[in-house]
Coordinates of C-alpha atoms in Angstrom, one line a residue:
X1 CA 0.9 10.9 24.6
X2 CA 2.7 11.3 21.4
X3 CA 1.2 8.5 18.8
X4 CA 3.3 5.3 17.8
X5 CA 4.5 5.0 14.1
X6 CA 4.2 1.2 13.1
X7 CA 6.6 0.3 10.3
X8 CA 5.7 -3.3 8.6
X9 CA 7.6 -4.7 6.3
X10 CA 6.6 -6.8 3.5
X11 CA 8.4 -8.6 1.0
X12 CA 7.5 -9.2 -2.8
X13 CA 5.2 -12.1 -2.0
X14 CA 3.0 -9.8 -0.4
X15 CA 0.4 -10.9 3.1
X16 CA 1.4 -14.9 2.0
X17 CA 4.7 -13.9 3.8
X18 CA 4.0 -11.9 6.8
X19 CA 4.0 -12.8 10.4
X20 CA 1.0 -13.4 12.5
X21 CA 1.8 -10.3 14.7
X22 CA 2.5 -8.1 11.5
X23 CA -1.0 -9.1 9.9
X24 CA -2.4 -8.3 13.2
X25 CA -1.2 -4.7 13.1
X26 CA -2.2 -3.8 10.0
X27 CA -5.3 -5.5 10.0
X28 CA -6.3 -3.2 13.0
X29 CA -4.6 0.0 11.9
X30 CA -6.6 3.0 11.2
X31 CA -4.8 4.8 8.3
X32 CA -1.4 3.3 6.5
X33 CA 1.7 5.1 4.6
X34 CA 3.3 3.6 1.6
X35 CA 4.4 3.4 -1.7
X36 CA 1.9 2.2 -4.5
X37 CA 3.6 -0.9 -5.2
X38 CA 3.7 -1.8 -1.2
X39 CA 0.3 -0.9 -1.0
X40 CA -1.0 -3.2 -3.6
X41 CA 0.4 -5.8 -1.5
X42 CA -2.1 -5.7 0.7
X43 CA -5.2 -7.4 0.8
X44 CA -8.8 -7.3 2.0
X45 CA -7.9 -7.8 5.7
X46 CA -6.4 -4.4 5.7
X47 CA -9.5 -2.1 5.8
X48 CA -7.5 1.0 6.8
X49 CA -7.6 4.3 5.0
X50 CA -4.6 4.2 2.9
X51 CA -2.5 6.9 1.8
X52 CA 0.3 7.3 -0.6
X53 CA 3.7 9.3 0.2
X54 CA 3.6 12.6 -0.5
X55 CA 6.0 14.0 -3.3
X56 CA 8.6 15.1 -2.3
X57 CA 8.4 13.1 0.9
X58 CA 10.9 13.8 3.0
X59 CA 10.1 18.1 3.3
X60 CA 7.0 16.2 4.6
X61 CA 7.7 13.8 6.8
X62 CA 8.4 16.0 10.2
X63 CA 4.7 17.4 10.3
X64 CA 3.0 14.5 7.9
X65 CA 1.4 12.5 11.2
X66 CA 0.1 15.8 13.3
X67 CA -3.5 15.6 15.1
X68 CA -3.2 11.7 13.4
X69 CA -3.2 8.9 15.9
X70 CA -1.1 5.8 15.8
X71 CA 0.5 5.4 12.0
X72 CA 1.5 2.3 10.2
X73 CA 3.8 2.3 7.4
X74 CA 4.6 -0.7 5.0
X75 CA 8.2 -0.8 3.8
X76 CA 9.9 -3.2 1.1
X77 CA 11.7 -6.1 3.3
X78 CA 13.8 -5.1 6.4
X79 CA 12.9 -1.4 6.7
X80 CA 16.1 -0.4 8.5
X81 CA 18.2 -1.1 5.6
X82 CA 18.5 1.3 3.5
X83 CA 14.6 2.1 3.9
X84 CA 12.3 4.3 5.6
X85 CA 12.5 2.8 9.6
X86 CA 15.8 4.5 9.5
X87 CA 14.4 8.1 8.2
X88 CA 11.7 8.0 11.0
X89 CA 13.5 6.7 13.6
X90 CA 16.1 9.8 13.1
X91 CA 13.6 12.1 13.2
X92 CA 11.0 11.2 15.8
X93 CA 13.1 8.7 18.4
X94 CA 13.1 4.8 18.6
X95 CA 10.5 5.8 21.1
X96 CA 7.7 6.7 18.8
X97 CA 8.8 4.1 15.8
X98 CA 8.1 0.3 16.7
X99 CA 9.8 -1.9 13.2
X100 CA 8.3 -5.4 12.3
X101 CA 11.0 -6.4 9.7
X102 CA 10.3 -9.0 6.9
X103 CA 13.6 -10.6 5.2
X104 CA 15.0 -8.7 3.9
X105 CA 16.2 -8.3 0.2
X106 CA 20.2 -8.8 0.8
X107 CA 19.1 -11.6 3.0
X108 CA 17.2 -13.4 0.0
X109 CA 19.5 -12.4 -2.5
X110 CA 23.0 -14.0 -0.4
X111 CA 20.7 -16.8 -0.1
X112 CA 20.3 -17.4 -3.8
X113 CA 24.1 -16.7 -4.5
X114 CA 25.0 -18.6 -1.5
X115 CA 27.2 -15.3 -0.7
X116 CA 27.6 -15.3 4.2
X117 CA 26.0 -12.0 4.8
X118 CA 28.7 -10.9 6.6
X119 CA 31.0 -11.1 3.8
X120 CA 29.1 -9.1 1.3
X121 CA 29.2 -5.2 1.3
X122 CA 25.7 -3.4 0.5
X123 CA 25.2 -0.5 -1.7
X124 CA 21.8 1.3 -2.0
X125 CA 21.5 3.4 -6.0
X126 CA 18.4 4.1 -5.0
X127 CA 19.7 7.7 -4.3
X128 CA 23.0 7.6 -4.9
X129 CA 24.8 8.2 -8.0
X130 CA 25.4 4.8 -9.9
X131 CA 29.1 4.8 -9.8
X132 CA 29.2 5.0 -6.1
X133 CA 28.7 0.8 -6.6
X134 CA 32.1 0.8 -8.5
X135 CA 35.0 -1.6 -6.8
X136 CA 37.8 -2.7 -7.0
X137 CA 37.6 -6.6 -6.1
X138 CA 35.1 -8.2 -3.3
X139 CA 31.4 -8.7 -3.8
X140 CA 28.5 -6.7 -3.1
X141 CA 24.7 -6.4 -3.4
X142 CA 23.5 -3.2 -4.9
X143 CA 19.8 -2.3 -5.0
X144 CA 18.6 -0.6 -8.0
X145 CA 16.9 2.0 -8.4
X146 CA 15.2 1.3 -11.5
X147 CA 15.2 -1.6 -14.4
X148 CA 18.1 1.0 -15.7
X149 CA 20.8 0.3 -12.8
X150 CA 22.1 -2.9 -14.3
X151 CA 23.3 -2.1 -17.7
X152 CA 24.0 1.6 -15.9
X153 CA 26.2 -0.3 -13.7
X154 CA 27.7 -2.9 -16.3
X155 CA 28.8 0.1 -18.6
X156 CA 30.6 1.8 -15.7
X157 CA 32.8 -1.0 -14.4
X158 CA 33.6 -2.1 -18.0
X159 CA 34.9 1.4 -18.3
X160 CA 36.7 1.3 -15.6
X161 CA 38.8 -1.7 -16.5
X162 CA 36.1 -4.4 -14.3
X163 CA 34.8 -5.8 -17.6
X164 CA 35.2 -9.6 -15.9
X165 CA 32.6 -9.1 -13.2
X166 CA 30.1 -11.3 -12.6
X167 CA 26.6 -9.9 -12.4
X168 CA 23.2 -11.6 -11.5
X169 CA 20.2 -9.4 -11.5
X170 CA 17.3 -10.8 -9.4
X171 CA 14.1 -9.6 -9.8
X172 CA 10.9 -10.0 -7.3
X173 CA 12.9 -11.5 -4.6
X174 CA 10.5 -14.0 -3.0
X175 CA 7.1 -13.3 -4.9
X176 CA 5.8 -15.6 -7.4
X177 CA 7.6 -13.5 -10.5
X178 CA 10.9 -13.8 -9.3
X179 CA 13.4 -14.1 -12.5
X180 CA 17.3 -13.8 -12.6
X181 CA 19.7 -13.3 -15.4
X182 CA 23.7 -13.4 -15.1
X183 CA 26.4 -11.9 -17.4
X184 CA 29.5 -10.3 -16.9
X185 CA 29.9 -6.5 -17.2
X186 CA 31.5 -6.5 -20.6
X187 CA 28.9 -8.4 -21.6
X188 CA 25.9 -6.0 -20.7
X189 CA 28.2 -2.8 -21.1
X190 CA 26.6 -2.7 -24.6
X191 CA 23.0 -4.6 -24.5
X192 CA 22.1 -5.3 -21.2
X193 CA 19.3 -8.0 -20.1
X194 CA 16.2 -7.8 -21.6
X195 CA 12.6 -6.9 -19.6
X196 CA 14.3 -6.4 -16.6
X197 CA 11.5 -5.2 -13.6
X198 CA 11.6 -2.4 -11.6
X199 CA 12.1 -4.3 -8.2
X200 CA 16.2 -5.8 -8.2
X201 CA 19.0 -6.0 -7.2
X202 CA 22.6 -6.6 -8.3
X203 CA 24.8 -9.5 -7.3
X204 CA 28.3 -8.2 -7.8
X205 CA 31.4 -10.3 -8.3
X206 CA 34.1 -7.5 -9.0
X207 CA 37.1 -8.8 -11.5
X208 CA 39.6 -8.3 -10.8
X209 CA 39.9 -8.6 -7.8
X210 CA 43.1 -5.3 -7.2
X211 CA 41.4 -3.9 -3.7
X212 CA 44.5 -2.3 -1.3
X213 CA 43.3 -0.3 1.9
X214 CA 45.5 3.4 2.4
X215 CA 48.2 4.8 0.5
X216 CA 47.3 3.5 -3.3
X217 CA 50.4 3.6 -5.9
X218 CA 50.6 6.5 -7.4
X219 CA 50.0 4.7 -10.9
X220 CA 46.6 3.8 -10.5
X221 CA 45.6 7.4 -10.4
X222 CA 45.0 9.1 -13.5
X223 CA 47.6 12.3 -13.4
X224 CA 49.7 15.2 -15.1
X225 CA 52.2 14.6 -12.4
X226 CA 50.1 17.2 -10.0
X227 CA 49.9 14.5 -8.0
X228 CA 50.5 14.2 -3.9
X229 CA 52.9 10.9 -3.9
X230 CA 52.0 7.8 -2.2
X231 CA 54.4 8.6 1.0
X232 CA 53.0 11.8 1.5
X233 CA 49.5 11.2 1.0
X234 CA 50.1 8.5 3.6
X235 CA 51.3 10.9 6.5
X236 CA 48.9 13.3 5.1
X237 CA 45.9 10.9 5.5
X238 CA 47.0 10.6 9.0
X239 CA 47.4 13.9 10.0
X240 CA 43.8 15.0 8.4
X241 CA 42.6 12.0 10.3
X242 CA 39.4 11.1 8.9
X243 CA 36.2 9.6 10.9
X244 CA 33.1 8.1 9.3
X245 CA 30.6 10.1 7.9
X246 CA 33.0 13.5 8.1
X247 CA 33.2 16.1 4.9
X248 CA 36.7 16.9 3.5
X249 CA 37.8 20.0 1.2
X250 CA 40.3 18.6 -1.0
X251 CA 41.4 22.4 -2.4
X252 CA 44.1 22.5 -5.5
X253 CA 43.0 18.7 -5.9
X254 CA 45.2 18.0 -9.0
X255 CA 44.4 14.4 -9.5
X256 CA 42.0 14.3 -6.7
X257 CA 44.0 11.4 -5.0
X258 CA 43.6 13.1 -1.4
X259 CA 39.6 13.3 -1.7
X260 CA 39.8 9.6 -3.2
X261 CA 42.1 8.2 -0.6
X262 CA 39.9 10.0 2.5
X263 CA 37.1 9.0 1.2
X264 CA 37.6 5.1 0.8
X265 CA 38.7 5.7 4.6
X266 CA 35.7 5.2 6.6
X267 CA 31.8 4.5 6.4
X268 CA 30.3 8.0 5.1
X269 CA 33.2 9.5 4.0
X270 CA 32.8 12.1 1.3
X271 CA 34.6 15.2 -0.2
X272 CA 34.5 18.3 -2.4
X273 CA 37.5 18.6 -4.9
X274 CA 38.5 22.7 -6.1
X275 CA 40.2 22.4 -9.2
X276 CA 41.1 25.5 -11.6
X277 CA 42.2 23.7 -14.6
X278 CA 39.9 21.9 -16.4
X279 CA 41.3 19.2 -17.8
X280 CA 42.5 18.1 -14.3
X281 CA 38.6 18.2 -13.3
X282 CA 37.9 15.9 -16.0
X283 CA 40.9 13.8 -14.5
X284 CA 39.6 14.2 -11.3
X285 CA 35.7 13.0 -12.6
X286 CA 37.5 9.5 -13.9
X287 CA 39.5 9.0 -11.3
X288 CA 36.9 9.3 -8.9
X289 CA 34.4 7.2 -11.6
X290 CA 37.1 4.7 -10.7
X291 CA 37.0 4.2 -7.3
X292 CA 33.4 4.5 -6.9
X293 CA 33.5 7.0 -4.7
X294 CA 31.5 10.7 -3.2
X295 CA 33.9 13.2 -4.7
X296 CA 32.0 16.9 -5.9
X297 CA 34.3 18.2 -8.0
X298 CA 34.4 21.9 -8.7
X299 CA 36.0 25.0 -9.8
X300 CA 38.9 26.5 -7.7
X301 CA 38.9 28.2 -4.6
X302 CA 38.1 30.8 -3.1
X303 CA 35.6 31.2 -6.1
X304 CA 34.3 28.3 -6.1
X305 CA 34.0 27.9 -2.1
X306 CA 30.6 29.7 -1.9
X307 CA 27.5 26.9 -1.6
X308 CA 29.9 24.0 -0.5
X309 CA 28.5 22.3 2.2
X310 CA 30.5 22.7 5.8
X311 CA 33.8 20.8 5.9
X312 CA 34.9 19.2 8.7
X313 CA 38.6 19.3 7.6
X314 CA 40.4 21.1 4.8
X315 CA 43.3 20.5 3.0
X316 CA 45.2 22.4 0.8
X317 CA 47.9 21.3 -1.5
X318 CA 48.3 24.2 -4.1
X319 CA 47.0 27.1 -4.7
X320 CA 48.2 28.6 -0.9
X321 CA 49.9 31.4 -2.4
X322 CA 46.9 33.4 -4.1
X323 CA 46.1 35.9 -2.3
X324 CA 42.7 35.2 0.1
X325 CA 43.1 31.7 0.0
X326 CA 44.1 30.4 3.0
X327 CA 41.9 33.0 4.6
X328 CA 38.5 31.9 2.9
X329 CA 39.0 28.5 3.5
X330 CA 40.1 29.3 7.4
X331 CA 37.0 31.2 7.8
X332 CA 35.1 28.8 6.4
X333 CA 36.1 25.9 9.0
X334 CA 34.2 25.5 11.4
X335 CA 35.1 25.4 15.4
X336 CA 37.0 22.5 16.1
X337 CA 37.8 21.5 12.2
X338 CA 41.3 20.3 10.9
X339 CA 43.5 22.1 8.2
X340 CA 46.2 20.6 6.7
X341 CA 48.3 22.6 4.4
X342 CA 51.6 21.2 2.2
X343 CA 54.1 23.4 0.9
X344 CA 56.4 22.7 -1.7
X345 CA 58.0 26.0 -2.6
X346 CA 59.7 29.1 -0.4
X347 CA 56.8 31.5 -1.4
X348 CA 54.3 28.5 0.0
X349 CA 56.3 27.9 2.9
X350 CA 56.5 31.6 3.9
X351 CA 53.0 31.7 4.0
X352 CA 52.4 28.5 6.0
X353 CA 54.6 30.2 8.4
X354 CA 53.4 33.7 8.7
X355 CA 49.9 31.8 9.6
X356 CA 51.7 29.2 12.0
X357 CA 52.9 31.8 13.8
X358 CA 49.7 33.7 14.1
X359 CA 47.1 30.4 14.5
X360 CA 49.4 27.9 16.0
X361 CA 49.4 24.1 15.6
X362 CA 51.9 21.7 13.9
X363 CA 54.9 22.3 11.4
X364 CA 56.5 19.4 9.9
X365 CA 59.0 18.7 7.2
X366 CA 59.3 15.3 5.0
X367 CA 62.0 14.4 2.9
X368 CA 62.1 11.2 0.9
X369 CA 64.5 9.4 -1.0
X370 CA 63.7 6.9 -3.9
X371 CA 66.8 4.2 -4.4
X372 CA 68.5 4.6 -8.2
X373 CA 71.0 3.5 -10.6
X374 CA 74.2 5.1 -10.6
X375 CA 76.0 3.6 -13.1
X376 CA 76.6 0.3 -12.0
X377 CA 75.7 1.0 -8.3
X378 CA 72.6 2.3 -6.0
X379 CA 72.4 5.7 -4.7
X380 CA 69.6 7.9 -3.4
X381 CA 67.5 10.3 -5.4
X382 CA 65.8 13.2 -3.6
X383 CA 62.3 14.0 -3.6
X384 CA 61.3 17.6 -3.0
X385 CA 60.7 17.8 0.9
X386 CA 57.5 19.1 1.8
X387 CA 56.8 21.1 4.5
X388 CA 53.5 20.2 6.5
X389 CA 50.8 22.9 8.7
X390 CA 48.5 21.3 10.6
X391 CA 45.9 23.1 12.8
X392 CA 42.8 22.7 14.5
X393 CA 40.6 25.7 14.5
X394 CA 39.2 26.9 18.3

């Protein structure tokens, strides 16, 4: 019988706050996993051999417990956010991982903001890269990764035009050291609070509040007018069709407004921008800066295709002429993955059709019109129509 992994977690106030049944468990385990800090927590009652993580931990984790019997782990808080339940849960079945929670740290920290769970998004740094906590309007809890992530965080929405947020920083949630500090983002942009410990997080107030679900104006993207407009991103969006957690090639970003828009879509959502000109990478970089979002950015395709990681869709809107294109990227897809190509011009469009006639799918055409002054009346003013490929690969 394959041996249980016991995951306990335990808050900054150490034993003091755990459960009788979790003090039980590790009182009668034979060896516990943790970090140093969540270690120290324990006390004398816990006469198990005690090992630290390995470094890296994660290579190690799927043969880390062979010829061991039953494991216990402590974890900071509620180990199934954000933490390591979730990690061993994925890879050895709910079967094998039993999780006594503690409160967690989102819990305590709506508590002292007097923030409803429900209405406050969370957003882990402890990975991810800092401006991934970047918003628009709403309110958030991010946990740091280090006594860094404030000020780190402060600088980036004050650059990005968010220098009115509030932000608390509390520290040892629920142990005898707990501390907080408040300021606004402009206010820690350039000296951020003093002594700040390790163990936080962020409450987030984001000012001002601007936040708008699909189809963003075209103004509040950075651009050289290599841009794909508001009412075609819109139908574009749809037709890619993203769901959570999938992987789009934005190729020939420009602006990087289709990567952004698909990947504010859903939970998960990231992509990979190709761009050849370099100050439109730059463009894309504070664009996506902006919007706090998971955007690579890289050269342009097809040389800069090799060492992506697998798309699940793929669109292309420029670029579809060079020769090899079309074709790298189409390999590249994997079965049952969506391309989306837009054509603006008769050399584009005579491509997209040479390869809808060979591959199948969907053509389309859009043509907008934009109501103007003419002279001391209204008429319309044509946009170029775009004509629209969309296929999923067998």
């Amino acid at each position: 019988m394959s041996p249980t992994i016991t995951v306990v977690g335990i808050g900054a106030d150490g034993m003091a706050g755990l459960s009788r049944t979790s003090r039980d468990e590790l009182a009668g385990a034979t060896v516990v996993y943790g970090s140093p800090r969540q270690l120290e927590l324990l006390d004398d009652s816990v006469t198990s051999n005690r090992r630290e993580w390995p470094s890296p931990m994660l290579p190690a984790l799927p043969t880390l417990f062979d010829g061991a019997g039953d494991v216990h782990v402590v974890a900071s808080g509620d180990p199934l956010l954000h933490g390591i339940g979730a990690t061993l849960i994925r890879l050895f079945g709910a079967q094998r991982v039993r999780v006594l929670p503690q409160v967690s740290s989102v819990t305590l920290a709506c508590a002292r903001m007097g923030w409803t769970v429900p209405d406050t998004e969370v957003i882990s740094l402890v990975t991810a890269a800092p401006h991934t906590a970047v918003r628009r309007g709403g309110r958030a809890i991010v946990l740091s990764r280090d006594a860094q992530t404030p000020a780190t965080l402060a600088r980036l929405l004050n650059e990005s035009g968010r220098g009115d947020s509030e932000l608390t920083v509390l520290e040892q949630l629920g142990g005898p050291g707990e501390r907080r500090h408040d300021g606004t983002a402009r206010e820690w942009a350039t000296v951020g609070p003093v002594g700040v410990d390790d163990l936080n997080v962020v409450a987030v107030s984001y000012r001002p509040d601007d936040r708008r679900a699909q189809a963003l104006p075209d103004e509040v993207f950075a651009h050289d007018g290599q841009l794909t407009k508001q009412s075609v991103r819109a139908v574009t969006l749809a037709t890619l069709g993203p769901r959570p957690g999938e992987l789009l090639w934005d190729v020939g970003s420009g602006s990087g407004s289709i990567a952004i828009e698909w990947s504010r879509s859903a939970p998960g959502c990231a992509a990979v921008a190709f761009e050849r000109d370099a100050q439109r990478r730059e463009r894309i970089v504070s664009n996506v800066a902006a919007f706090g979002v998971r955007v690579d950015v890289r050269g342009g395709a097809p040389d800069s295709l090799d060492g992506a990681p697998e798309p699940d869709a793929i669109f292309i809107g420029g670029g579809v002429t060079q020769p090899g294109l079309l074709q790298a990227c189409f390999d590249r897809l994997p079965a049952g993955g969506r391309l989306v190509v837009n054509a603006v011009t008769l050399e584009s469009e005579a491509v997209v059709a040479q390869w809808y006639s060979k591959e199948g799918g969907e053509v389309r055409r859009y043509q907008h019109y934009q109501g103007g002054a003419i002279g001391g009346f209204t008429g319309w003013r044509p946009a170029l129509p775009v004509t629209q490929w969309a296929v999923a690969k067998p």
